[in-house]
GROMACS .gro file of C-alpha atoms in nm:
model
  476
    1MET     CA    1   3.560  -0.933   4.038
    2ARG     CA    2   3.683  -1.228   3.837
    3PRO     CA    3   3.916  -1.169   3.539
    4ASN     CA    4   3.911  -1.408   3.243
    5SER     CA    5   4.212  -1.526   3.042
    6TRP     CA    6   4.190  -1.238   2.795
    7GLY     CA    7   4.177  -0.966   3.058
    8GLY     CA    8   3.798  -0.920   3.062
    9VAL     CA    9   3.630  -0.859   3.396
   10GLY     CA   10   3.319  -1.025   3.536
   11VAL     CA   11   3.061  -0.829   3.734
   12ARG     CA   12   2.868  -0.879   4.057
   13LYS     CA   13   2.495  -0.936   4.034
   14SER     CA   14   2.361  -0.743   3.731
   15ALA     CA   15   2.531  -0.410   3.794
   16ASP     CA   16   2.698  -0.385   3.456
   17LEU     CA   17   2.402  -0.542   3.278
   18ARG     CA   18   2.155  -0.286   3.408
   19TYR     CA   19   2.402   0.001   3.454
   20TYR     CA   20   2.248   0.113   3.780
   21ARG     CA   21   2.391   0.389   3.998
   22LYS     CA   22   2.507   0.295   4.344
   23TYR     CA   23   2.363   0.481   4.643
   24GLY     CA   24   2.454   0.371   4.997
   25GLY     CA   25   2.520   0.013   4.890
   26GLU     CA   26   2.193  -0.016   4.696
   27LEU     CA   27   2.176  -0.049   4.320
   28VAL     CA   28   1.917   0.207   4.204
   29MET     CA   29   1.821   0.284   3.845
   30ASN     CA   30   1.752   0.646   3.756
   31GLN     CA   31   1.387   0.714   3.845
   32TYR     CA   32   1.316   0.892   3.517
   33VAL     CA   33   1.445   0.594   3.320
   34SER     CA   34   1.255   0.338   3.530
   35GLY     CA   35   0.935   0.540   3.478
   36ILE     CA   36   0.983   0.537   3.100
   37ILE     CA   37   1.031   0.159   3.103
   38GLU     CA   38   0.719   0.107   3.312
   39ASP     CA   39   0.510   0.331   3.084
   40LEU     CA   40   0.647   0.150   2.780
   41ARG     CA   41   0.531  -0.185   2.914
   42LYS     CA   42   0.183  -0.050   2.983
   43LYS     CA   43   0.149   0.109   2.639
   44ASN     CA   44   0.282  -0.188   2.442
   45PRO     CA   45   0.130  -0.509   2.580
   46GLY     CA   46   0.198  -0.816   2.372
   47GLU     CA   47   0.518  -0.672   2.221
   48PRO     CA   48   0.795  -0.868   2.399
   49GLU     CA   49   1.067  -0.817   2.138
   50PHE     CA   50   1.023  -0.441   2.137
   51ILE     CA   51   1.009  -0.421   2.518
   52GLN     CA   52   1.324  -0.633   2.543
   53ALA     CA   53   1.520  -0.415   2.299
   54ALA     CA   54   1.401  -0.086   2.449
   55THR     CA   55   1.464  -0.198   2.806
   56GLU     CA   56   1.821  -0.302   2.730
   57VAL     CA   57   1.899   0.039   2.577
   58LEU     CA   58   1.713   0.250   2.832
   59GLU     CA   59   1.878   0.083   3.130
   60SER     CA   60   2.220   0.169   2.992
   61LEU     CA   61   2.117   0.534   2.948
   62SER     CA   62   2.061   0.584   3.321
   63VAL     CA   63   2.419   0.708   3.363
   64VAL     CA   64   2.372   0.954   3.074
   65VAL     CA   65   2.060   1.109   3.227
   66ASP     CA   66   2.238   1.132   3.563
   67LYS     CA   67   2.523   1.324   3.404
   68ASP     CA   68   2.321   1.550   3.173
   69PRO     CA   69   1.963   1.639   3.276
   70LYS     CA   70   1.886   1.807   2.941
   71TYR     CA   71   1.765   1.471   2.804
   72GLN     CA   72   1.496   1.460   3.071
   73LYS     CA   73   1.417   1.832   3.033
   74TYR     CA   74   1.342   1.787   2.662
   75GLY     CA   75   1.157   1.456   2.705
   76ILE     CA   76   1.399   1.272   2.480
   77LEU     CA   77   1.347   0.923   2.620
   78GLU     CA   78   0.969   0.950   2.593
   79ARG     CA   79   1.002   1.052   2.230
   80ILE     CA   80   1.285   0.823   2.121
   81VAL     CA   81   1.096   0.504   2.218
   82GLU     CA   82   0.790   0.607   2.016
   83PRO     CA   83   0.803   0.551   1.638
   84GLU     CA   84   0.741   0.864   1.433
   85ARG     CA   85   0.509   0.658   1.216
   86SER     CA   86   0.388   0.295   1.203
   87ILE     CA   87   0.221   0.188   0.879
   88ILE     CA   88   0.021  -0.138   0.862
   89PHE     CA   89  -0.151  -0.251   0.544
   90ARG     CA   90  -0.302  -0.553   0.373
   91VAL     CA   91  -0.117  -0.727   0.089
   92PRO     CA   92  -0.349  -0.933  -0.133
   93TRP     CA   93  -0.191  -1.162  -0.392
   94GLN     CA   94  -0.282  -1.454  -0.616
   95ASP     CA   95  -0.101  -1.788  -0.623
   96ASP     CA   96  -0.034  -1.994  -0.935
   97LYS     CA   97  -0.363  -2.180  -0.892
   98GLY     CA   98  -0.562  -1.858  -0.888
   99GLN     CA   99  -0.635  -1.864  -0.514
  100ILE     CA  100  -0.633  -1.527  -0.333
  101HIS     CA  101  -0.420  -1.481  -0.020
  102VAL     CA  102  -0.388  -1.184   0.214
  103ASN     CA  103  -0.081  -1.105   0.421
  104ARG     CA  104  -0.006  -0.810   0.646
  105GLY     CA  105   0.256  -0.552   0.555
  106TYR     CA  106   0.445  -0.316   0.786
  107ARG     CA  107   0.675  -0.017   0.770
  108VAL     CA  108   0.784   0.133   1.102
  109GLN     CA  109   0.953   0.468   1.044
  110PHE     CA  110   1.115   0.505   1.382
  111ASN     CA  111   1.336   0.813   1.380
  112SER     CA  112   1.452   1.061   1.115
  113ALA     CA  113   1.648   1.305   1.333
  114ILE     CA  114   1.979   1.249   1.152
  115GLY     CA  115   1.861   1.143   0.807
  116PRO     CA  116   1.596   0.961   0.601
  117TYR     CA  117   1.459   0.641   0.751
  118LYS     CA  118   1.685   0.348   0.664
  119GLY     CA  119   1.636  -0.020   0.734
  120GLY     CA  120   1.555  -0.351   0.575
  121ILE     CA  121   1.240  -0.534   0.470
  122ARG     CA  122   1.185  -0.881   0.616
  123PHE     CA  123   0.955  -1.151   0.476
  124ALA     CA  124   0.898  -1.427   0.735
  125PRO     CA  125   0.604  -1.584   0.921
  126SER     CA  126   0.745  -1.443   1.249
  127VAL     CA  127   0.702  -1.081   1.136
  128ASN     CA  128   0.464  -0.876   1.350
  129LEU     CA  129   0.445  -0.522   1.486
  130SER     CA  130   0.661  -0.601   1.790
  131VAL     CA  131   0.942  -0.743   1.575
  132MET     CA  132   0.925  -0.448   1.335
  133LYS     CA  133   0.940  -0.196   1.621
  134PHE     CA  134   1.230  -0.375   1.788
  135LEU     CA  135   1.426  -0.384   1.462
  136GLY     CA  136   1.345  -0.020   1.378
  137PHE     CA  137   1.446   0.092   1.728
  138GLU     CA  138   1.778  -0.094   1.709
  139GLN     CA  139   1.835   0.037   1.357
  140THR     CA  140   1.813   0.397   1.479
  141PHE     CA  141   2.118   0.359   1.703
  142LYS     CA  142   2.304   0.130   1.467
  143ASN     CA  143   2.274   0.383   1.184
  144SER     CA  144   2.383   0.660   1.417
  145LEU     CA  145   2.701   0.469   1.500
  146THR     CA  146   2.804   0.456   1.133
  147SER     CA  147   2.833   0.839   1.135
  148LEU     CA  148   2.641   0.840   0.805
  149PRO     CA  149   2.324   1.056   0.773
  150MET     CA  150   2.064   0.781   0.812
  151GLY     CA  151   1.761   0.755   1.040
  152GLY     CA  152   1.608   0.427   1.155
  153GLY     CA  153   1.322   0.220   1.018
  154LYS     CA  154   1.217  -0.137   0.941
  155GLY     CA  155   0.948  -0.310   0.740
  156GLY     CA  156   0.823  -0.642   0.617
  157SER     CA  157   0.542  -0.892   0.603
  158ASP     CA  158   0.439  -1.227   0.748
  159PHE     CA  159   0.462  -1.366   0.393
  160ASP     CA  160   0.689  -1.672   0.365
  161PRO     CA  161   0.875  -1.686   0.031
  162ARG     CA  162   0.989  -2.043   0.096
  163GLY     CA  163   0.808  -2.293  -0.122
  164LYS     CA  164   0.665  -2.022  -0.347
  165SER     CA  165   0.726  -2.005  -0.721
  166GLU     CA  166   0.914  -1.709  -0.865
  167ALA     CA  167   0.591  -1.583  -1.021
  168GLU     CA  168   0.414  -1.595  -0.681
  169VAL     CA  169   0.699  -1.409  -0.513
  170MET     CA  170   0.690  -1.147  -0.789
  171ARG     CA  171   0.313  -1.094  -0.755
  172PHE     CA  172   0.346  -1.060  -0.379
  173CYS     CA  173   0.634  -0.809  -0.403
  174GLN     CA  174   0.440  -0.600  -0.655
  175SER     CA  175   0.131  -0.597  -0.434
  176PHE     CA  176   0.344  -0.506  -0.131
  177MET     CA  177   0.494  -0.214  -0.321
  178ASN     CA  178   0.152  -0.093  -0.442
  179GLU     CA  179   0.103   0.043  -0.089
  180LEU     CA  180   0.459   0.099   0.032
  181PHE     CA  181   0.561   0.322  -0.262
  182ARG     CA  182   0.365   0.619  -0.126
  183HIS     CA  183   0.567   0.614   0.200
  184ILE     CA  184   0.926   0.586   0.071
  185GLY     CA  185   1.173   0.781  -0.143
  186PRO     CA  186   1.547   0.856  -0.165
  187ASP     CA  187   1.517   1.147   0.078
  188THR     CA  188   1.231   1.002   0.287
  189ASP     CA  189   1.282   0.630   0.351
  190VAL     CA  190   1.528   0.395   0.181
  191PRO     CA  191   1.454   0.023   0.244
  192ALA     CA  192   1.690  -0.269   0.189
  193GLY     CA  193   1.683  -0.647   0.215
  194ASP     CA  194   1.669  -0.860   0.528
  195LEU     CA  195   1.561  -1.212   0.621
  196GLY     CA  196   1.363  -1.357   0.328
  197VAL     CA  197   1.437  -1.058   0.106
  198GLY     CA  198   1.735  -1.090  -0.126
  199ALA     CA  199   1.836  -0.952  -0.464
  200ARG     CA  200   1.538  -1.116  -0.637
  201GLU     CA  201   1.277  -0.964  -0.407
  202ILE     CA  202   1.446  -0.623  -0.410
  203GLY     CA  203   1.445  -0.636  -0.789
  204PHE     CA  204   1.072  -0.709  -0.804
  205MET     CA  205   0.989  -0.433  -0.553
  206PHE     CA  206   1.217  -0.177  -0.716
  207GLY     CA  207   1.070  -0.253  -1.058
  208GLN     CA  208   0.716  -0.196  -0.932
  209TYR     CA  209   0.820   0.124  -0.753
  210LYS     CA  210   0.977   0.256  -1.074
  211ARG     CA  211   0.666   0.166  -1.269
  212LEU     CA  212   0.439   0.348  -1.021
  213ILE     CA  213   0.634   0.673  -0.992
  214ASN     CA  214   0.786   0.677  -1.343
  215ARG     CA  215   1.135   0.762  -1.211
  216PHE     CA  216   1.458   0.570  -1.168
  217GLU     CA  217   1.598   0.669  -0.830
  218GLY     CA  218   1.799   0.516  -0.547
  219VAL     CA  219   1.507   0.424  -0.325
  220PHE     CA  220   1.644   0.077  -0.237
  221THR     CA  221   1.984  -0.051  -0.136
  222GLY     CA  222   2.098  -0.405  -0.198
  223LYS     CA  223   2.013  -0.359  -0.566
  224GLY     CA  224   2.174  -0.563  -0.841
  225PHE     CA  225   2.510  -0.418  -0.943
  226ASN     CA  226   2.396  -0.370  -1.303
  227TRP     CA  227   2.116  -0.137  -1.194
  228GLY     CA  228   2.263   0.075  -0.919
  229GLY     CA  229   2.385  -0.165  -0.653
  230SER     CA  230   2.718  -0.162  -0.474
  231ARG     CA  231   3.003  -0.405  -0.474
  232MET     CA  232   3.045  -0.596  -0.145
  233ARG     CA  233   2.685  -0.553  -0.023
  234PRO     CA  234   2.605  -0.926   0.023
  235GLU     CA  235   2.922  -0.979   0.229
  236ALA     CA  236   2.916  -0.647   0.413
  237THR     CA  237   2.742  -0.746   0.738
  238GLY     CA  238   2.965  -1.050   0.790
  239PHE     CA  239   3.282  -0.869   0.682
  240GLY     CA  240   3.200  -0.571   0.903
  241ALA     CA  241   3.133  -0.785   1.211
  242THR     CA  242   3.464  -0.963   1.162
  243TYR     CA  243   3.645  -0.628   1.132
  244PHE     CA  244   3.481  -0.520   1.460
  245LEU     CA  245   3.585  -0.848   1.621
  246GLN     CA  246   3.939  -0.796   1.498
  247GLU     CA  247   3.954  -0.455   1.668
  248MET     CA  248   3.821  -0.603   1.994
  249LEU     CA  249   4.086  -0.874   1.990
  250LYS     CA  250   4.358  -0.617   1.930
  251THR     CA  251   4.273  -0.450   2.262
  252LYS     CA  252   4.369  -0.779   2.433
  253ASN     CA  253   4.681  -0.828   2.217
  254GLN     CA  254   4.502  -1.107   2.033
  255SER     CA  255   4.416  -1.178   1.670
  256LEU     CA  256   4.198  -1.421   1.474
  257GLU     CA  257   4.500  -1.623   1.369
  258GLY     CA  258   4.446  -1.984   1.478
  259LYS     CA  259   4.114  -1.915   1.651
  260THR     CA  260   3.817  -2.153   1.628
  261VAL     CA  261   3.483  -1.981   1.562
  262ALA     CA  262   3.127  -2.114   1.609
  263VAL     CA  263   2.875  -1.954   1.371
  264SER     CA  264   2.498  -1.998   1.334
  265GLY     CA  265   2.299  -1.958   1.013
  266PHE     CA  266   2.422  -2.006   0.657
  267GLY     CA  267   2.279  -1.702   0.478
  268ASN     CA  268   2.457  -1.393   0.348
  269VAL     CA  269   2.565  -1.283   0.696
  270ALA     CA  270   2.720  -1.617   0.796
  271TRP     CA  271   2.869  -1.650   0.447
  272GLY     CA  272   3.047  -1.316   0.490
  273VAL     CA  273   3.176  -1.414   0.835
  274VAL     CA  274   3.307  -1.748   0.707
  275GLN     CA  275   3.502  -1.578   0.430
  276LYS     CA  276   3.657  -1.298   0.635
  277VAL     CA  277   3.741  -1.515   0.938
  278GLY     CA  278   3.925  -1.750   0.701
  279GLN     CA  279   4.109  -1.461   0.534
  280LEU     CA  280   4.228  -1.340   0.875
  281GLY     CA  281   4.359  -1.680   0.982
  282GLY     CA  282   4.067  -1.817   1.184
  283LYS     CA  283   3.851  -2.125   1.124
  284VAL     CA  284   3.471  -2.144   1.135
  285VAL     CA  285   3.369  -2.494   1.244
  286THR     CA  286   2.987  -2.468   1.258
  287ILE     CA  287   2.698  -2.336   1.051
  288SER     CA  288   2.331  -2.404   1.119
  289GLY     CA  289   1.977  -2.399   0.984
  290PRO     CA  290   1.624  -2.466   1.111
  291ASP     CA  291   1.702  -2.840   1.095
  292GLY     CA  292   2.014  -2.833   1.317
  293PHE     CA  293   2.386  -2.758   1.286
  294ILE     CA  294   2.694  -2.909   1.124
  295TYR     CA  295   3.035  -2.945   1.283
  296ASP     CA  296   3.330  -2.940   1.041
  297LYS     CA  297   3.650  -2.999   1.239
  298ASP     CA  298   3.860  -2.898   0.938
  299GLY     CA  299   3.670  -2.571   0.907
  300VAL     CA  300   3.436  -2.420   0.651
  301VAL     CA  301   3.734  -2.305   0.449
  302GLY     CA  302   3.832  -2.314   0.084
  303ALA     CA  303   3.653  -2.203  -0.230
  304GLU     CA  304   3.446  -2.522  -0.267
  305LYS     CA  305   3.288  -2.504   0.080
  306VAL     CA  306   3.230  -2.129   0.071
  307GLU     CA  307   3.071  -2.152  -0.273
  308TYR     CA  308   2.850  -2.440  -0.156
  309MET     CA  309   2.705  -2.213   0.112
  310ARG     CA  310   2.579  -1.991  -0.173
  311GLU     CA  311   2.425  -2.294  -0.341
  312MET     CA  312   2.251  -2.390  -0.014
  313ARG     CA  313   2.097  -2.042   0.008
  314ALA     CA  314   1.989  -2.040  -0.354
  315SER     CA  315   1.828  -2.385  -0.328
  316GLY     CA  316   1.553  -2.260  -0.096
  317ARG     CA  317   1.570  -2.591   0.095
  318ASP     CA  318   1.685  -2.418   0.417
  319ARG     CA  319   1.874  -2.728   0.533
  320ALA     CA  320   2.214  -2.727   0.702
  321GLN     CA  321   2.221  -3.106   0.663
  322ASP     CA  322   2.291  -3.059   0.291
  323TYR     CA  323   2.642  -2.938   0.384
  324ALA     CA  324   2.699  -3.242   0.606
  325ASP     CA  325   2.587  -3.477   0.329
  326LYS     CA  326   2.807  -3.300   0.073
  327PHE     CA  327   3.129  -3.294   0.277
  328GLY     CA  328   3.082  -3.592   0.512
  329VAL     CA  329   3.088  -3.400   0.839
  330GLU     CA  330   2.887  -3.425   1.161
  331PHE     CA  331   2.523  -3.312   1.162
  332HIS     CA  332   2.334  -3.251   1.487
  333ALA     CA  333   1.961  -3.252   1.414
  334GLY     CA  334   1.739  -3.006   1.600
  335LYS     CA  335   2.029  -2.856   1.795
  336ARG     CA  336   2.215  -2.526   1.808
  337PRO     CA  337   2.595  -2.499   1.790
  338TRP     CA  338   2.663  -2.328   2.121
  339GLY     CA  339   2.793  -2.636   2.305
  340VAL     CA  340   3.079  -2.681   2.059
  341LYS     CA  341   3.426  -2.599   2.194
  342CYS     CA  342   3.531  -2.268   2.040
  343ASP     CA  343   3.735  -1.955   2.108
  344ILE     CA  344   3.476  -1.719   1.960
  345ALA     CA  345   3.098  -1.737   1.905
  346MET     CA  346   2.929  -1.534   1.632
  347PRO     CA  347   2.546  -1.580   1.626
  348CYS     CA  348   2.435  -1.485   1.273
  349ALA     CA  349   2.081  -1.625   1.247
  350THR     CA  350   1.798  -1.440   1.424
  351GLN     CA  351   1.678  -1.273   1.743
  352ASN     CA  352   1.687  -1.461   2.075
  353GLU     CA  353   1.860  -1.764   1.925
  354VAL     CA  354   2.096  -1.787   2.226
  355ASP     CA  355   1.910  -1.852   2.551
  356GLU     CA  356   2.040  -1.880   2.908
  357ASN     CA  357   2.133  -2.248   2.875
  358ASP     CA  358   2.314  -2.183   2.545
  359ALA     CA  359   2.512  -1.902   2.708
  360LYS     CA  360   2.611  -2.130   2.998
  361ALA     CA  361   2.720  -2.395   2.746
  362LEU     CA  362   2.940  -2.140   2.568
  363VAL     CA  363   3.105  -2.038   2.894
  364LYS     CA  364   3.156  -2.401   2.990
  365SER     CA  365   3.313  -2.481   2.651
  366GLY     CA  366   3.581  -2.217   2.705
  367CYS     CA  367   3.452  -1.950   2.469
  368LYS     CA  368   3.642  -1.626   2.530
  369CYS     CA  369   3.456  -1.381   2.305
  370LEU     CA  370   3.101  -1.342   2.175
  371CYS     CA  371   3.031  -1.108   1.885
  372GLU     CA  372   2.664  -1.062   1.796
  373VAL     CA  373   2.611  -1.053   1.420
  374ALA     CA  374   2.234  -1.108   1.409
  375ASN     CA  375   1.999  -0.848   1.558
  376MET     CA  376   1.953  -0.910   1.933
  377PRO     CA  377   2.047  -1.281   1.916
  378LEU     CA  378   2.079  -1.312   2.297
  379THR     CA  379   1.792  -1.316   2.542
  380LEU     CA  380   1.833  -1.082   2.840
  381GLU     CA  381   1.906  -1.387   3.057
  382ALA     CA  382   2.175  -1.507   2.816
  383MET     CA  383   2.322  -1.158   2.804
  384LYS     CA  384   2.350  -1.157   3.183
  385VAL     CA  385   2.534  -1.493   3.182
  386ILE     CA  386   2.782  -1.372   2.920
  387ILE     CA  387   2.853  -1.041   3.094
  388GLU     CA  388   2.894  -1.198   3.436
  389SER     CA  389   3.133  -1.460   3.294
  390GLY     CA  390   3.376  -1.191   3.182
  391ILE     CA  391   3.363  -1.298   2.818
  392LEU     CA  392   3.456  -1.020   2.577
  393TYR     CA  393   3.117  -0.922   2.432
  394ALA     CA  394   3.006  -0.705   2.139
  395PRO     CA  395   2.637  -0.612   2.083
  396GLY     CA  396   2.479  -0.647   1.740
  397LYS     CA  397   2.391  -0.280   1.699
  398ALA     CA  398   2.766  -0.208   1.684
  399ALA     CA  399   2.913  -0.526   1.539
  400ASN     CA  400   2.661  -0.586   1.259
  401ALA     CA  401   2.647  -0.224   1.138
  402GLY     CA  402   2.861  -0.311   0.835
  403GLY     CA  403   2.552  -0.402   0.634
  404VAL     CA  404   2.381  -0.067   0.672
  405GLY     CA  405   2.719   0.104   0.647
  406CYS     CA  406   2.763  -0.046   0.301
  407SER     CA  407   2.404   0.051   0.219
  408GLY     CA  408   2.496   0.408   0.307
  409LEU     CA  409   2.790   0.381   0.068
  410GLU     CA  410   2.549   0.254  -0.200
  411MET     CA  411   2.328   0.559  -0.143
  412THR     CA  412   2.634   0.782  -0.187
  413GLN     CA  413   2.729   0.606  -0.511
  414ASN     CA  414   2.373   0.646  -0.640
  415SER     CA  415   2.378   1.018  -0.563
  416MET     CA  416   2.713   1.056  -0.738
  417ARG     CA  417   2.598   0.844  -1.034
  418MET     CA  418   2.908   0.625  -1.011
  419HIS     CA  419   3.039   0.289  -0.890
  420TRP     CA  420   3.335   0.222  -0.664
  421ALA     CA  421   3.555  -0.086  -0.704
  422SER     CA  422   3.527  -0.368  -0.447
  423GLU     CA  423   3.860  -0.273  -0.293
  424GLU     CA  424   3.747   0.086  -0.234
  425VAL     CA  425   3.414  -0.021  -0.079
  426ASP     CA  426   3.591  -0.273   0.144
  427GLN     CA  427   3.841  -0.009   0.257
  428LYS     CA  428   3.562   0.234   0.345
  429LEU     CA  429   3.366  -0.043   0.523
  430HIS     CA  430   3.672  -0.131   0.729
  431GLY     CA  431   3.713   0.234   0.824
  432ILE     CA  432   3.349   0.258   0.934
  433MET     CA  433   3.383  -0.047   1.160
  434VAL     CA  434   3.707   0.076   1.318
  435SER     CA  435   3.536   0.410   1.386
  436ILE     CA  436   3.232   0.238   1.546
  437HIS     CA  437   3.463   0.032   1.767
  438ASP     CA  438   3.646   0.344   1.880
  439LEU     CA  439   3.319   0.531   1.950
  440CYS     CA  440   3.198   0.245   2.171
  441ARG     CA  441   3.519   0.239   2.372
  442GLN     CA  442   3.527   0.618   2.413
  443ALA     CA  443   3.168   0.630   2.542
  444SER     CA  444   3.234   0.335   2.773
  445GLU     CA  445   3.541   0.505   2.918
  446GLU     CA  446   3.357   0.836   2.966
  447TYR     CA  447   3.053   0.693   3.143
  448TYR     CA  448   3.175   0.372   3.308
  449GLY     CA  449   3.542   0.444   3.370
  450LYS     CA  450   3.650   0.143   3.165
  451SER     CA  451   3.672   0.109   2.789
  452ASP     CA  452   3.554  -0.249   2.731
  453ASN     CA  453   3.183  -0.209   2.814
  454TYR     CA  454   3.080  -0.239   2.450
  455VAL     CA  455   2.708  -0.281   2.528
  456GLY     CA  456   2.680   0.043   2.723
  457GLY     CA  457   2.926   0.223   2.497
  458ALA     CA  458   2.733   0.135   2.180
  459ASN     CA  459   2.398   0.237   2.330
  460ILE     CA  460   2.530   0.568   2.459
  461ALA     CA  461   2.730   0.666   2.150
  462GLY     CA  462   2.436   0.583   1.922
  463PHE     CA  463   2.186   0.759   2.148
  464LYS     CA  464   2.369   1.088   2.198
  465LYS     CA  465   2.395   1.178   1.830
  466VAL     CA  466   2.026   1.113   1.771
  467ALA     CA  467   1.915   1.277   2.096
  468ASP     CA  468   2.118   1.594   2.039
  469ALA     CA  469   1.973   1.625   1.687
  470MET     CA  470   1.620   1.586   1.830
  471ILE     CA  471   1.686   1.869   2.077
  472ASP     CA  472   1.816   2.093   1.796
  473GLN     CA  473   1.506   2.031   1.584
  474GLY     CA  474   1.247   2.116   1.851
  475VAL     CA  475   0.949   1.926   1.983
  476ILE     CA  476   0.830   1.734   1.677
   0.00000   0.00000   0.00000
């Protein structure tokens, strides 16, 4: 095995990627697990994102099933990959010219074993059932890792808010809620924002929900602070991921001080990462958009640059080039930032944004750590390259749990009818991320004999809490 400069260890073939058992020199996955994966592919044709996410988790659970046969006895894997409920509905709305449009709405309520369904709502043309199931499945384990009582779910629509007037967005959100309201509630399902759904959209949906049920209750998180929201929510995912990264670096006697970081995206998540990396002594040198990426050798640091990222988001133009034009830095049209020389990579944009070639470019550039901040930003092929290179690697379900962790804190504040100061929320968020990091390492040590397998550790730690609750509650 080949160690890297920070003490990570590479792997032969795909042994640590697939977490197979070794019998007589052959790498063999648990037969029960392989059967579940095969059945899943047959039952869900045309759902590549969901199959990818489920396969990655199930393969890592082979060692758990080997060690404790109760999960097979109670049919946990068969049940945990099947959503408890998938809701699909039409969303008719009228544009400013009076023309009628129809989009498709979704809410996948994946698992409620440890609490009410919890997960965001995404508005983007790429939304379909496969994406919603993948996100809801990942959310189940992510929420489990926070140790807060939240199940997993996800929703959204193929509606694109870009280029729409505020009145059109409001009419769409109200129509969307006219169906969704009957499926959610503070003790049933608590949605939040996601890609394409910010404070404005949450406000429109919450207002319509309140109008329909004639009650003011904490059915959404990510609300405006003046009407029940929490401090720190917009920054929480980026702050939390950086706290997780900080804990990883500590295990190698490293810190963020003086490190160069490549980041993708420029939304709330990237904005949070940029701020916290800077506060901890690092320097983010890239951000990106659909049009390409910028390279700022001096770093996206200082109040003016950080504030301009907010202006870029609010503009609705969705152009990273605006930053390059404003500050006179390099812009690389149509490209992604993963060939830039960096110490740390933090993908913050969307699923499968880092492919095999991007991963090879990161390794070649000398990157020593990759921390996923988006949901499943690496393809399986890219994941294999990163693991085999020995790069220190954190999966999104652990590293980006700060967002839903802060949402859980918002739910607590709503129940208590009170607000916490920013400093108190930040302190609690930091504690949640340290705890998640420790859970991942403990599970990795128990099942793999080494503590730095964050991918397997996160999957196992998240799975066991949910699975044990499902056993306790019977066959439902």
